[in-house]
Coordinates of C-alpha atoms in Angstrom, one line a residue:
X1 CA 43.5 2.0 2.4
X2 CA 40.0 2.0 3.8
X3 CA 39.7 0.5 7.7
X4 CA 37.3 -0.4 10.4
X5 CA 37.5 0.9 13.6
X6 CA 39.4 -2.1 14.5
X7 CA 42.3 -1.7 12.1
X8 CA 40.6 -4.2 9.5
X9 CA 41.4 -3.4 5.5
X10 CA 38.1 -3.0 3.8
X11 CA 38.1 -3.3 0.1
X12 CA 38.2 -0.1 -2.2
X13 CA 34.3 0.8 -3.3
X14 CA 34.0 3.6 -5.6
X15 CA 30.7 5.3 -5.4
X16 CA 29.0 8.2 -7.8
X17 CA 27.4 10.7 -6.3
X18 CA 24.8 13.2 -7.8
X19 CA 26.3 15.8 -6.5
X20 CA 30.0 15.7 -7.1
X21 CA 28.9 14.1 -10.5
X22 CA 31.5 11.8 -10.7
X23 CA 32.5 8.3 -8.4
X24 CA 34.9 8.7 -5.4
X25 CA 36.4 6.2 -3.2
X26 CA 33.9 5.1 -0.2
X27 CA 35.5 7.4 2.7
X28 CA 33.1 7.2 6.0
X29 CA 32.5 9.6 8.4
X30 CA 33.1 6.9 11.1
X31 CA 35.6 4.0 10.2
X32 CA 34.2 0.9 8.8
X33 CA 30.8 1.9 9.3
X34 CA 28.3 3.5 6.9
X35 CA 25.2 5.2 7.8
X36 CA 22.7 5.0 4.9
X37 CA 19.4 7.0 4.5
X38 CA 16.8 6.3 1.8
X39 CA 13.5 8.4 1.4
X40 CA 10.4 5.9 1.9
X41 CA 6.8 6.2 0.9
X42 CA 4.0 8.5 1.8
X43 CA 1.5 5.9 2.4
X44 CA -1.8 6.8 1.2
X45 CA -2.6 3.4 -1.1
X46 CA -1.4 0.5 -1.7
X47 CA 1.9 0.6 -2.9
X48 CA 3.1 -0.2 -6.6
X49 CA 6.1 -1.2 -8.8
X50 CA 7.4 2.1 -8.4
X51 CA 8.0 2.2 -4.7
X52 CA 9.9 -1.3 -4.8
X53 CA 12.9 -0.4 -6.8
X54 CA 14.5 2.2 -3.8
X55 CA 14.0 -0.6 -1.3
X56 CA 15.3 -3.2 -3.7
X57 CA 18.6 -1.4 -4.6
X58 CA 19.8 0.5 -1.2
X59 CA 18.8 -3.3 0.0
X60 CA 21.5 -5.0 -2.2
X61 CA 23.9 -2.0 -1.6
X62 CA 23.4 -2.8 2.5
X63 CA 24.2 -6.4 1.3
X64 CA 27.5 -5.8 -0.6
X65 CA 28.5 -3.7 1.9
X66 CA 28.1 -6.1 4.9
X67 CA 29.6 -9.0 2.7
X68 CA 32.8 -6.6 2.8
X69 CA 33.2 -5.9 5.6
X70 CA 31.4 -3.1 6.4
X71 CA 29.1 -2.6 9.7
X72 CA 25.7 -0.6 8.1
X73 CA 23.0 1.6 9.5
X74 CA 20.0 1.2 6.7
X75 CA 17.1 4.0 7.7
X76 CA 13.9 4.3 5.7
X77 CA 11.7 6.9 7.0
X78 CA 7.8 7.1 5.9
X79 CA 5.7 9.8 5.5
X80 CA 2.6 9.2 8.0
X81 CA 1.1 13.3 7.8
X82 CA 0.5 14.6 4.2
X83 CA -1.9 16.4 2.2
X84 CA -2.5 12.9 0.0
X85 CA -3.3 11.1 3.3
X86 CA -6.0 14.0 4.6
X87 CA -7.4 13.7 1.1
X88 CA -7.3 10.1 1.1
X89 CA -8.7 9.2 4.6
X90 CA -11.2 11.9 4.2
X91 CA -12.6 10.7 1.2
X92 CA -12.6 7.0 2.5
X93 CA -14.2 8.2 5.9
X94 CA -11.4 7.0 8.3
X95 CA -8.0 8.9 10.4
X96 CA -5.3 10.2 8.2
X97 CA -3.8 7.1 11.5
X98 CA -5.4 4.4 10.5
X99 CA -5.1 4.8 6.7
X100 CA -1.5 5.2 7.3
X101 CA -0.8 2.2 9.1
X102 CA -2.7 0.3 6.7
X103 CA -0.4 1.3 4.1
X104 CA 2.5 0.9 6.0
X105 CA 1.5 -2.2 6.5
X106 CA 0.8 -3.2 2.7
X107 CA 4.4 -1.7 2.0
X108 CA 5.9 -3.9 4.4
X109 CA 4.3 -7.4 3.2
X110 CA 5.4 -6.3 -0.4
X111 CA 9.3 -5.5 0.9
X112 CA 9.1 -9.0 2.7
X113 CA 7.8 -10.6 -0.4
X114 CA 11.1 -8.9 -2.2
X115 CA 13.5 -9.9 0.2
X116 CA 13.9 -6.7 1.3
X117 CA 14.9 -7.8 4.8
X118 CA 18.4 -5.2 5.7
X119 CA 16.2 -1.7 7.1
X120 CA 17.5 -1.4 10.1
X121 CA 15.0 1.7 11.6
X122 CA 12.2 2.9 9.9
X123 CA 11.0 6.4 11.6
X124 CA 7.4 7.8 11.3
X125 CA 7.0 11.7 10.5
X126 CA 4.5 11.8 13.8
X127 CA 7.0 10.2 16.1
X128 CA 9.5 13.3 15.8
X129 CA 7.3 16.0 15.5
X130 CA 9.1 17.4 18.3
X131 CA 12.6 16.7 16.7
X132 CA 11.1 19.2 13.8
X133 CA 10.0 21.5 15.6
X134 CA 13.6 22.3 16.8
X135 CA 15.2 21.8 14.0
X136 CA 12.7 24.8 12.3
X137 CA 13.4 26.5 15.7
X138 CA 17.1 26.7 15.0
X139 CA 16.6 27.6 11.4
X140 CA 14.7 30.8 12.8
X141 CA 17.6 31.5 15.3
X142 CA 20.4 31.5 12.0
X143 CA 17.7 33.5 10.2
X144 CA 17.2 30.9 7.7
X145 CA 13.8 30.3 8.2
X146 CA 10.6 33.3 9.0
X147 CA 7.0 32.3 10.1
X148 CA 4.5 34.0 8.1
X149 CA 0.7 33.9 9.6
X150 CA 0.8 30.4 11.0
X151 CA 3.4 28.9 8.6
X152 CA 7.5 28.5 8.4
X153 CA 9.5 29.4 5.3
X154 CA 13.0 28.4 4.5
X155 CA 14.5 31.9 2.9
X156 CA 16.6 30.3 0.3
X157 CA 18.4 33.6 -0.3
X158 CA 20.3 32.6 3.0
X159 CA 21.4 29.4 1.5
X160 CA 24.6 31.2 -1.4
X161 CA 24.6 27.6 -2.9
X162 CA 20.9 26.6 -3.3
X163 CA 20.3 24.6 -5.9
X164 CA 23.9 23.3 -6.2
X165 CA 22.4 18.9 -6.9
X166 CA 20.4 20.4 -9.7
X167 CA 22.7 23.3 -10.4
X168 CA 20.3 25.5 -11.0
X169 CA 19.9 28.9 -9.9
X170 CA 16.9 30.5 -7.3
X171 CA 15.9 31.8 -10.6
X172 CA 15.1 28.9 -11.6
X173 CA 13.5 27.0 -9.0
X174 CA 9.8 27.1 -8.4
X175 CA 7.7 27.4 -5.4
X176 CA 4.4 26.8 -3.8
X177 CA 2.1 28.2 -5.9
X178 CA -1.7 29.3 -4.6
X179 CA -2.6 30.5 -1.5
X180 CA 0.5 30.6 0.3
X181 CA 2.2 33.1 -2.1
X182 CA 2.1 36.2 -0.7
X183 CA 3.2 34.9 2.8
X184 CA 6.5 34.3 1.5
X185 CA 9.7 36.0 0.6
X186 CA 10.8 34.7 -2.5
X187 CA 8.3 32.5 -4.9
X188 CA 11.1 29.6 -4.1
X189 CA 10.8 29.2 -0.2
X190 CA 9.6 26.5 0.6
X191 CA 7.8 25.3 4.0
X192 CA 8.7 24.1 7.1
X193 CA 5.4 24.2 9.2
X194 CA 2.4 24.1 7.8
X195 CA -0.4 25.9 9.5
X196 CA -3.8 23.9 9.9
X197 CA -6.8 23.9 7.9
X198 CA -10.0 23.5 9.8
X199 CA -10.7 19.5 10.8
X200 CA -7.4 18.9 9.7
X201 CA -4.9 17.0 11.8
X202 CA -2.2 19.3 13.4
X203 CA 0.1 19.5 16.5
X204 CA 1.0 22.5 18.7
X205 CA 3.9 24.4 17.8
X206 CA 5.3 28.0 18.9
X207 CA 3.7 28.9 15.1
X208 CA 0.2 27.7 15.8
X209 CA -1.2 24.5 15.5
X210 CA -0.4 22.5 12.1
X211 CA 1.9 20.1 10.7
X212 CA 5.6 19.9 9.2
X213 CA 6.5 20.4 5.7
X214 CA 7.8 17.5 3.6
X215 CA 11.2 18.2 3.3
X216 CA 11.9 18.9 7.0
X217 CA 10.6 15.6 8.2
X218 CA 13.9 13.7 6.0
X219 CA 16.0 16.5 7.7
X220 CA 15.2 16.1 11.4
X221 CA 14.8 12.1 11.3
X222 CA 18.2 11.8 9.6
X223 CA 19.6 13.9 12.1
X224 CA 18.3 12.6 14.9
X225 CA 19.0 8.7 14.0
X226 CA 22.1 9.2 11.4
X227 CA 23.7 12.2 13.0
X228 CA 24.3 15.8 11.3
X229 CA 26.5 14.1 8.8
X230 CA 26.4 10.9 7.4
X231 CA 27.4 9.0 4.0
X232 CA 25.2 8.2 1.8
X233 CA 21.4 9.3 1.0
X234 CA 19.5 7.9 -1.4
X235 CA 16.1 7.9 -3.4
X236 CA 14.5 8.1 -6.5
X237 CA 16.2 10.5 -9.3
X238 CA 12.5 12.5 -9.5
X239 CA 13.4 13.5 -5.8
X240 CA 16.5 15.1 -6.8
X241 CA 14.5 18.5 -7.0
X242 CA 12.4 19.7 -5.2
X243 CA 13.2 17.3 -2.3
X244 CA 16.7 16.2 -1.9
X245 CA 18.2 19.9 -2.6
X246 CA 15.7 21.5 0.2
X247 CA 16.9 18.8 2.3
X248 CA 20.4 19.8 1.6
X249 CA 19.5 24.0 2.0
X250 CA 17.9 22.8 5.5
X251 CA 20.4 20.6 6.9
X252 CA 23.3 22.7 5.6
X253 CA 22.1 25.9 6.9
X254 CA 21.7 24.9 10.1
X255 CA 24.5 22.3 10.5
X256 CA 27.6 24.0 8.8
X257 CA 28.4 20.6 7.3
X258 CA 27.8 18.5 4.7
X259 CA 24.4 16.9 5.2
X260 CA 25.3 13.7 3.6
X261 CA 28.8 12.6 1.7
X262 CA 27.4 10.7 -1.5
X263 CA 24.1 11.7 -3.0
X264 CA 22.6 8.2 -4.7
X265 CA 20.1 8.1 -7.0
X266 CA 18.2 5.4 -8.4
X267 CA 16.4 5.4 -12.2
X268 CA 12.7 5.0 -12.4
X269 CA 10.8 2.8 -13.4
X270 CA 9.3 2.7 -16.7
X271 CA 6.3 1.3 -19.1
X272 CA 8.5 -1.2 -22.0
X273 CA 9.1 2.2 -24.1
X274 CA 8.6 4.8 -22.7
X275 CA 11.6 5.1 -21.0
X276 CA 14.5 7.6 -22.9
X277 CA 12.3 10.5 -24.4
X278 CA 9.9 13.0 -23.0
X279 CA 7.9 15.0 -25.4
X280 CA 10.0 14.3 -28.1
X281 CA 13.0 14.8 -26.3
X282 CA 16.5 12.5 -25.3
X283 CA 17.2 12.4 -22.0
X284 CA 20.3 14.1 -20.6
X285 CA 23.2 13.1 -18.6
X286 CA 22.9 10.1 -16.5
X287 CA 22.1 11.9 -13.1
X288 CA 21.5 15.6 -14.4
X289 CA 18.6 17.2 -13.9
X290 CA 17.3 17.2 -17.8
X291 CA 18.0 13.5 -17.1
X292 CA 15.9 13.1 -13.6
X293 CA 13.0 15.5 -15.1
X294 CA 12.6 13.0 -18.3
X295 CA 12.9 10.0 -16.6
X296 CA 10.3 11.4 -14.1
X297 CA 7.9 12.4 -16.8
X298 CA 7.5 9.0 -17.7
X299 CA 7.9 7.1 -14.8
X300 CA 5.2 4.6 -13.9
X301 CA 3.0 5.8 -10.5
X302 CA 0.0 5.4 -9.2
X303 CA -1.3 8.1 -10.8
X304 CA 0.1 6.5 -14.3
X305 CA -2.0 3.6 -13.4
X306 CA 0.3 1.5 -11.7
X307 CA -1.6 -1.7 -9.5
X308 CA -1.2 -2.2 -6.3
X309 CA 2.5 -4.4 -5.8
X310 CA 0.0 -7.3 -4.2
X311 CA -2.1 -7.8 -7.5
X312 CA 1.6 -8.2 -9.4
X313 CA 2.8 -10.4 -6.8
X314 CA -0.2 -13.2 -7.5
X315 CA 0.9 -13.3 -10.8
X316 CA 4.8 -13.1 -10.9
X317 CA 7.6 -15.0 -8.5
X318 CA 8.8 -11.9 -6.3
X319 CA 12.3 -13.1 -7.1
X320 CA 11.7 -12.9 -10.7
X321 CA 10.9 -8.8 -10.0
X322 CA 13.8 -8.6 -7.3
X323 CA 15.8 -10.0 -10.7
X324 CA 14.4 -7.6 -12.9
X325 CA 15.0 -4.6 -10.7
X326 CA 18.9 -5.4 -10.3
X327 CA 18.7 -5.9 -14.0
X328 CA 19.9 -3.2 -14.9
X329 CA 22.8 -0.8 -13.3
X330 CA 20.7 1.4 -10.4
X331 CA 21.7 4.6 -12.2
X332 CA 19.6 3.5 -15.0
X333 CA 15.9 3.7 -15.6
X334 CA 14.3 -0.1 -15.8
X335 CA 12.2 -1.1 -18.7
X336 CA 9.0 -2.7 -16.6
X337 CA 6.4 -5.1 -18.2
X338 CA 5.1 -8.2 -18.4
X339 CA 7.4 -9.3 -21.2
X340 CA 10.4 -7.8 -19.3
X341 CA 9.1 -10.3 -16.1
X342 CA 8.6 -13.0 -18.1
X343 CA 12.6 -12.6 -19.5
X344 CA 13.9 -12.2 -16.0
X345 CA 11.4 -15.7 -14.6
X346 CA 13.2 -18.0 -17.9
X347 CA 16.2 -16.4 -16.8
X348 CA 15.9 -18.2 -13.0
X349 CA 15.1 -21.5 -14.8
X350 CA 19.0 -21.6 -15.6
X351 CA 20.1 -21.3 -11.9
X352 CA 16.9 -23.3 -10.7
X353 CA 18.1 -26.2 -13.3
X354 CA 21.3 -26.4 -11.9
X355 CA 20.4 -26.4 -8.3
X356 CA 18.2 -29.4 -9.7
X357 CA 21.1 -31.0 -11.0
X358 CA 23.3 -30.1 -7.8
X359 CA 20.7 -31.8 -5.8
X360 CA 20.3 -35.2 -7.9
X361 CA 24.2 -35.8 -8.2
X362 CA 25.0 -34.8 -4.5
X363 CA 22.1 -35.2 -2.4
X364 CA 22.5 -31.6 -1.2
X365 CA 20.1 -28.3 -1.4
X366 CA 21.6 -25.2 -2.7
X367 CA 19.4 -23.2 -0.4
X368 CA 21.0 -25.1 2.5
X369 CA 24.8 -24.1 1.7
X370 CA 26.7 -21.7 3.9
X371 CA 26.7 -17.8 2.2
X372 CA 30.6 -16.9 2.7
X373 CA 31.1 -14.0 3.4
X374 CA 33.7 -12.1 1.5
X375 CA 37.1 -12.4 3.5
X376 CA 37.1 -16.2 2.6
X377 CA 38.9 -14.9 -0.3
X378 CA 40.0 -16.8 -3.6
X379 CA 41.8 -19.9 -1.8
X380 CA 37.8 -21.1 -0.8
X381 CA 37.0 -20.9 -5.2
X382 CA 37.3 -24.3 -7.0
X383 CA 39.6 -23.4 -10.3
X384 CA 40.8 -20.9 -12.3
X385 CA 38.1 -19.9 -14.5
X386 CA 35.8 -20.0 -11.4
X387 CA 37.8 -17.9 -9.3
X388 CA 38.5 -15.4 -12.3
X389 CA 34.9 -15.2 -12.6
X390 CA 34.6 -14.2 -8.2
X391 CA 36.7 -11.6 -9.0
X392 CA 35.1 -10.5 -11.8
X393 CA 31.7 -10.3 -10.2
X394 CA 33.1 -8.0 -6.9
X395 CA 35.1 -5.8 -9.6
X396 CA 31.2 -4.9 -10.8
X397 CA 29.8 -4.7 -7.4
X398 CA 32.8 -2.6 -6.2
X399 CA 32.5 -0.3 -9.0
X400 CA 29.5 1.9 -7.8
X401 CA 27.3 -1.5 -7.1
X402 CA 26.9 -2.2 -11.0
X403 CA 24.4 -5.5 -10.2
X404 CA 24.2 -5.8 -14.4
X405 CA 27.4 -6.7 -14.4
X406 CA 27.7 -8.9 -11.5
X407 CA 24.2 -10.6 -12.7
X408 CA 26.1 -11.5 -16.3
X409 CA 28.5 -12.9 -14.5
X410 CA 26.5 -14.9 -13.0
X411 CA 25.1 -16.9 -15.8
X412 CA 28.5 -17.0 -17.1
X413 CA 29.2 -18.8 -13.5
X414 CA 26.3 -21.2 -14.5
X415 CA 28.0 -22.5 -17.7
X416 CA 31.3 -22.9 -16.1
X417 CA 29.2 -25.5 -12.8
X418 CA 27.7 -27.3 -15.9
X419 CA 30.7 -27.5 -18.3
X420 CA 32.5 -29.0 -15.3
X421 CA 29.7 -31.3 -14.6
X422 CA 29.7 -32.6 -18.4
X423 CA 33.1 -33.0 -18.8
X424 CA 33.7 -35.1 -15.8
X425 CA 31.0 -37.1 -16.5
X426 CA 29.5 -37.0 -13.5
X427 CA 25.5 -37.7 -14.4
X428 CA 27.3 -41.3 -15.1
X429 CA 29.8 -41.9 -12.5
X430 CA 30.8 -39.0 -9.7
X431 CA 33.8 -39.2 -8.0
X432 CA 34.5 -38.9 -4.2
X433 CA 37.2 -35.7 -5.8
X434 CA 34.8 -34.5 -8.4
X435 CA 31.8 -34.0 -5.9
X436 CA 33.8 -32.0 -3.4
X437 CA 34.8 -29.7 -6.3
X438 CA 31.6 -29.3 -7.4
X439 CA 30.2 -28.3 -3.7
X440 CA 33.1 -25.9 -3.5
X441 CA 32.0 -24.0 -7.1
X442 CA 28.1 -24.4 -6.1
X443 CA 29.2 -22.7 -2.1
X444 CA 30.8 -19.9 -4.5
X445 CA 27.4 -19.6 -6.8
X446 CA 25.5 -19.3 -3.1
X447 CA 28.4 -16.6 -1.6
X448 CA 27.6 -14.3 -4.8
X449 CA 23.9 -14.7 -4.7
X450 CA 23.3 -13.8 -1.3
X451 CA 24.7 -10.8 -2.5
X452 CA 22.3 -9.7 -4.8
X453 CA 19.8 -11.1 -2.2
X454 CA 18.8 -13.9 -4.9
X455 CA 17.7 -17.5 -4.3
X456 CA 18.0 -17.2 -0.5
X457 CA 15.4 -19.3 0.3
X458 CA 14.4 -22.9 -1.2
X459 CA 10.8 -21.2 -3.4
X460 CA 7.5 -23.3 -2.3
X461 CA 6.5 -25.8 -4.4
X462 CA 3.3 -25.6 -6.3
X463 CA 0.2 -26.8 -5.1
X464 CA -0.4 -30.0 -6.1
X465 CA -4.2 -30.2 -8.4
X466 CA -4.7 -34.3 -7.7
X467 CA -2.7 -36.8 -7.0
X468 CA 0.8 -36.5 -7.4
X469 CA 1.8 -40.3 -7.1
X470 CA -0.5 -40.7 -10.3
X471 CA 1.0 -37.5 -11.7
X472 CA 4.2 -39.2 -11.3
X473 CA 3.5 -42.7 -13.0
X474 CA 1.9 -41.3 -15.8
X475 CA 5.1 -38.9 -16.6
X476 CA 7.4 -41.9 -16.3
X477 CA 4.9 -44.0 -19.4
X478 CA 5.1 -40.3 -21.4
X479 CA 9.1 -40.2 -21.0
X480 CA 9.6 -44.2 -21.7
X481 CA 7.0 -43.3 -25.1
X482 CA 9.1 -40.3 -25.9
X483 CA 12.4 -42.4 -25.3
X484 CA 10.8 -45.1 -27.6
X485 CA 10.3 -43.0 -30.4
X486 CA 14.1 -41.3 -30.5
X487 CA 15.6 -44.5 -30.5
X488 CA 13.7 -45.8 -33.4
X489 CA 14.7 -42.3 -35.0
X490 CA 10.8 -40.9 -34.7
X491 CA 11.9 -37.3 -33.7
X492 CA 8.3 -36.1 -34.7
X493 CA 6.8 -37.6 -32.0
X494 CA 9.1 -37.2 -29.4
X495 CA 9.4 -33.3 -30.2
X496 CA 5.5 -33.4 -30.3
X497 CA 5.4 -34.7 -26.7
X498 CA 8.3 -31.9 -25.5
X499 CA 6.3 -29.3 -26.9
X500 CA 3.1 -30.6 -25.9
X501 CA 4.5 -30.9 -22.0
X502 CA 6.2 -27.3 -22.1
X503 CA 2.6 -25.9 -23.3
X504 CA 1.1 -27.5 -20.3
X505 CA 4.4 -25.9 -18.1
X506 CA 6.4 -29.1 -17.3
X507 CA 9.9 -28.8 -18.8
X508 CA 11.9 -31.8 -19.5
X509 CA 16.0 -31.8 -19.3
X510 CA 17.9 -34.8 -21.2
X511 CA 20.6 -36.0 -19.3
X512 CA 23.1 -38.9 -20.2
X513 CA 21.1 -41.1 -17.1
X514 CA 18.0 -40.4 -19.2
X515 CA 15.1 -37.4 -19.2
X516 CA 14.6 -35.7 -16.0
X517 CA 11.4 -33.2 -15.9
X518 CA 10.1 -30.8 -13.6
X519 CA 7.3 -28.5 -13.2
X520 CA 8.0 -24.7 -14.2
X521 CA 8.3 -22.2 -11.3

């Protein structure tokens, strides 16, 4: 049995991890708590579709977590010194500083906008400049590491199980290419310090002024906030190699330990399509390598032609992405388009119909219900089938975070609050008895969508284009002609004025108290 620090049972969580390739029980490193690491941007432009799925997944896996029981470190470093970011603020005529904070900046709005609200430190590569410079130092005192004219080198013939995530042999690996080559060892070390160009941005270091690799930056910041050990790392499934496993050969080497206990990856994101082949060719194993290079291959990016995340925000509800994204088990790569977005916004009109209907027969917001958390248990559920259906949902979520199957539960959750409503008969006459019950199933609804980080917050209505008291009046005469024409058994015309009002986005709900209608979100 799993415990806090306290003594507290925590619920069994099963978890896969890259590199064991198979799920294990959620063990910590320090009781009850989990410290979770998940690689962020390197912000050069605006960010895209692509960089919201990490954020949106480790997010909901922070939630789940916390809802159990669980105390959770969430850390999300970003890359703030990189060749991109010379390139990019040189050619715009700015700092490599200034560009980076604007996209930092651009990456945060579009995480707010997402819900993405659990990181709980976010560490800049320039802030710990001096943490990396002695973790290289100490890879040079094990005799991991050589400088070479200005640069670092991790020797990865120290490391007897390099490439173990991808298992793959040094053989097989590849290394910088170009100029560096014949300053290293082996074509597959890979740097540490970089030494400066001229007009390039660079710090003092016992090597010479320049900057730190890529890889080591993840190293030393998870080290110095997480510790030399902690459980779970995540990122994208195209980071599995060359990142994550030079992570691992640098942490390792100079640790002794496990760097981190469960290696998460996420699938990519991919044009309606495209995902599943590359070149011709199926992917592999969920998680391989063969499986992490296709998916990569087709992944959408910027330099695929992905927009900037704020140009897909004017047009589509962030929760309707946030939906899409948990769509799907995290594993998996997401099918992204505007079809796809569309699907996952008529899928909120179910829920968004029923907090309606919630609201009219009690008088009472969803939004403004109390999100249990998850030690309320089953004696807080209204019913059998409601309570079957709680249990069902955390079986999925427990069972390496599967948010596909807790989603489909949902909507099955939806039909059971509505088939209660109908057969009480509660649009005509609700009972003192029958009300509480159906607070108690809608407080379960709000408990399991917090999880997911859904529907957290009432959405803003539209802005109103004239005057809405007229608006108003003139709906009730369309619904009273509508009504007209079914009782005298003239369904043509009232299915002309339904149609005619969905074209024009208002959506119209029979109930047995009459026609309700609402604008769509």
């Amino acid at each position: 049995m799993t415990t806090t620090a306290t003594g507290a049972a925590l619920p069994p969580i099963e978890v896969y991890s890259t590199l064991s390739r198979a799920k294990r029980p959620l063990v910590t490193v320090r009781p009850g708590h989990v410290g979770m690491y998940l690689c962020g941007p390197t912000v050069y432009k605006p960010s895209h579709i692509g960089h919201m799925v990490g954020p949106v997944i480790f997010d909901t896996v922070k939630r789940h977590l916390v809802y159990s029981g669980w105390q959770v470190t969430w850390v999300v470093n970003v890359t703030d010194v990189d060749d991109k970011i010379i390139a990019e603020s040189g050619a715009r005529g700015t700092t490599m500083a200034k560009l980076a904070e604007e996209m930092t900046a651009d990456y945060l709005a579009n995480l707010a906008a997402l819900g993405v609200t659990g990181i709980d430190v976010m560490p800049k590569a320039t802030e710990h400049i001096g943490t990396i410079i002695a973790f290289i130092e100490g890879l040079i005192a094990k005799g991991c590491a050589y400088a070479a004219d200005g640069d670092v080198y991790f020797d990865v013939t120290k490391d007897a199980d390099y490439g173990k995530l991808t298992n793959r042999s040094v053989e097989q690996m590849q290394g910088e290419g170009g100029s560096t080559a014949e300053r290293k060892r082996s074509a597959a070390d890979f740097a540490l310090w970089k030494k400066a160009k001229p007009g390039e941005p660079s710090w003092d270091s016992p090597w010479g002024p320049g900057r730190p690799g890529w890889h080591i930056e993840c190293s030393a910041m998870s080290k110095a906030i997480l510790g030399e050990q902690f459980d779970i790392h995540g990122g994208g499934l195209d980071l599995v190699f060359p990142h994550h496993e030079n992570e691992i050969a640098q942490s390792e080497s100079l640790h002794d330990r496990p760097m981190a206990t469960y290696w998460m990856h996420n699938g990519l994101m991919q044009a309606s399509g495209a995902a599943g082949k590359v070149g011709g060719r199926p992917r592999g194993e969920p998680g391989s390598a063969d499986d992490a290079a296709a998916q990569a291959a087709t992944k959408i990016s910027k330099s695929t032609g992905a927009e900037p995340f704020k140009n897909l925000l004017a047009r589509h509800r962030p929760e309707a992405i946030r939906f899409l994204l948990l769509s799907t088990h995290y594993r998996s790569p997401i099918a992204f388009g505007e079809e796809a977005l569309g699907e996952s916004a008529r899928a909120l009109e179910a829920f968004e119909r029923l907090f309606q209907r919630f609201e009219r027969l009690t008088g009472r917001k969803f939004w403004a219900l109390a999100a249990r958390d998850r030690r309320a248990g089953d004696a807080a559920v209204a019913g059998a089938e409601a309570t079957a259906l709680r249990r069902k949902f955390l079986e999925a979520m427990d069972d390496d975070f599967n948010t596909a199957g807790a989603m489909a539960t949902l909507f099955d959750f939806v039909r059971v609050v509505n088939k209660f409503i109908d057969q009480q008969g509660m649009e005509k006459q609700a009972t003192p008895a029958d009300g509480a019950t159906l607070v108690s199933l809608m407080e379960t609804l709000r408990e399991l969508t917090a999880v997911l980080g859904l529907f957290l917050v009432e959405p803003k209505a539209k802005a109103a284009g004239g005057d809405e008291d007229l608006v108003g009046k003139l709906m009730e005469l369309v619904l009273e002609i509508r009504a007209n024409a079914r009782k005298a058994k003239d369904f043509a015309t009232a299915d002309l004025v339904r149609n005619k009002l969905t074209a024009a986005g208002i959506v119209l709900e029979d109930r047995a108290d009459g026609t309700g209608w609402s604008r769509k979100p």
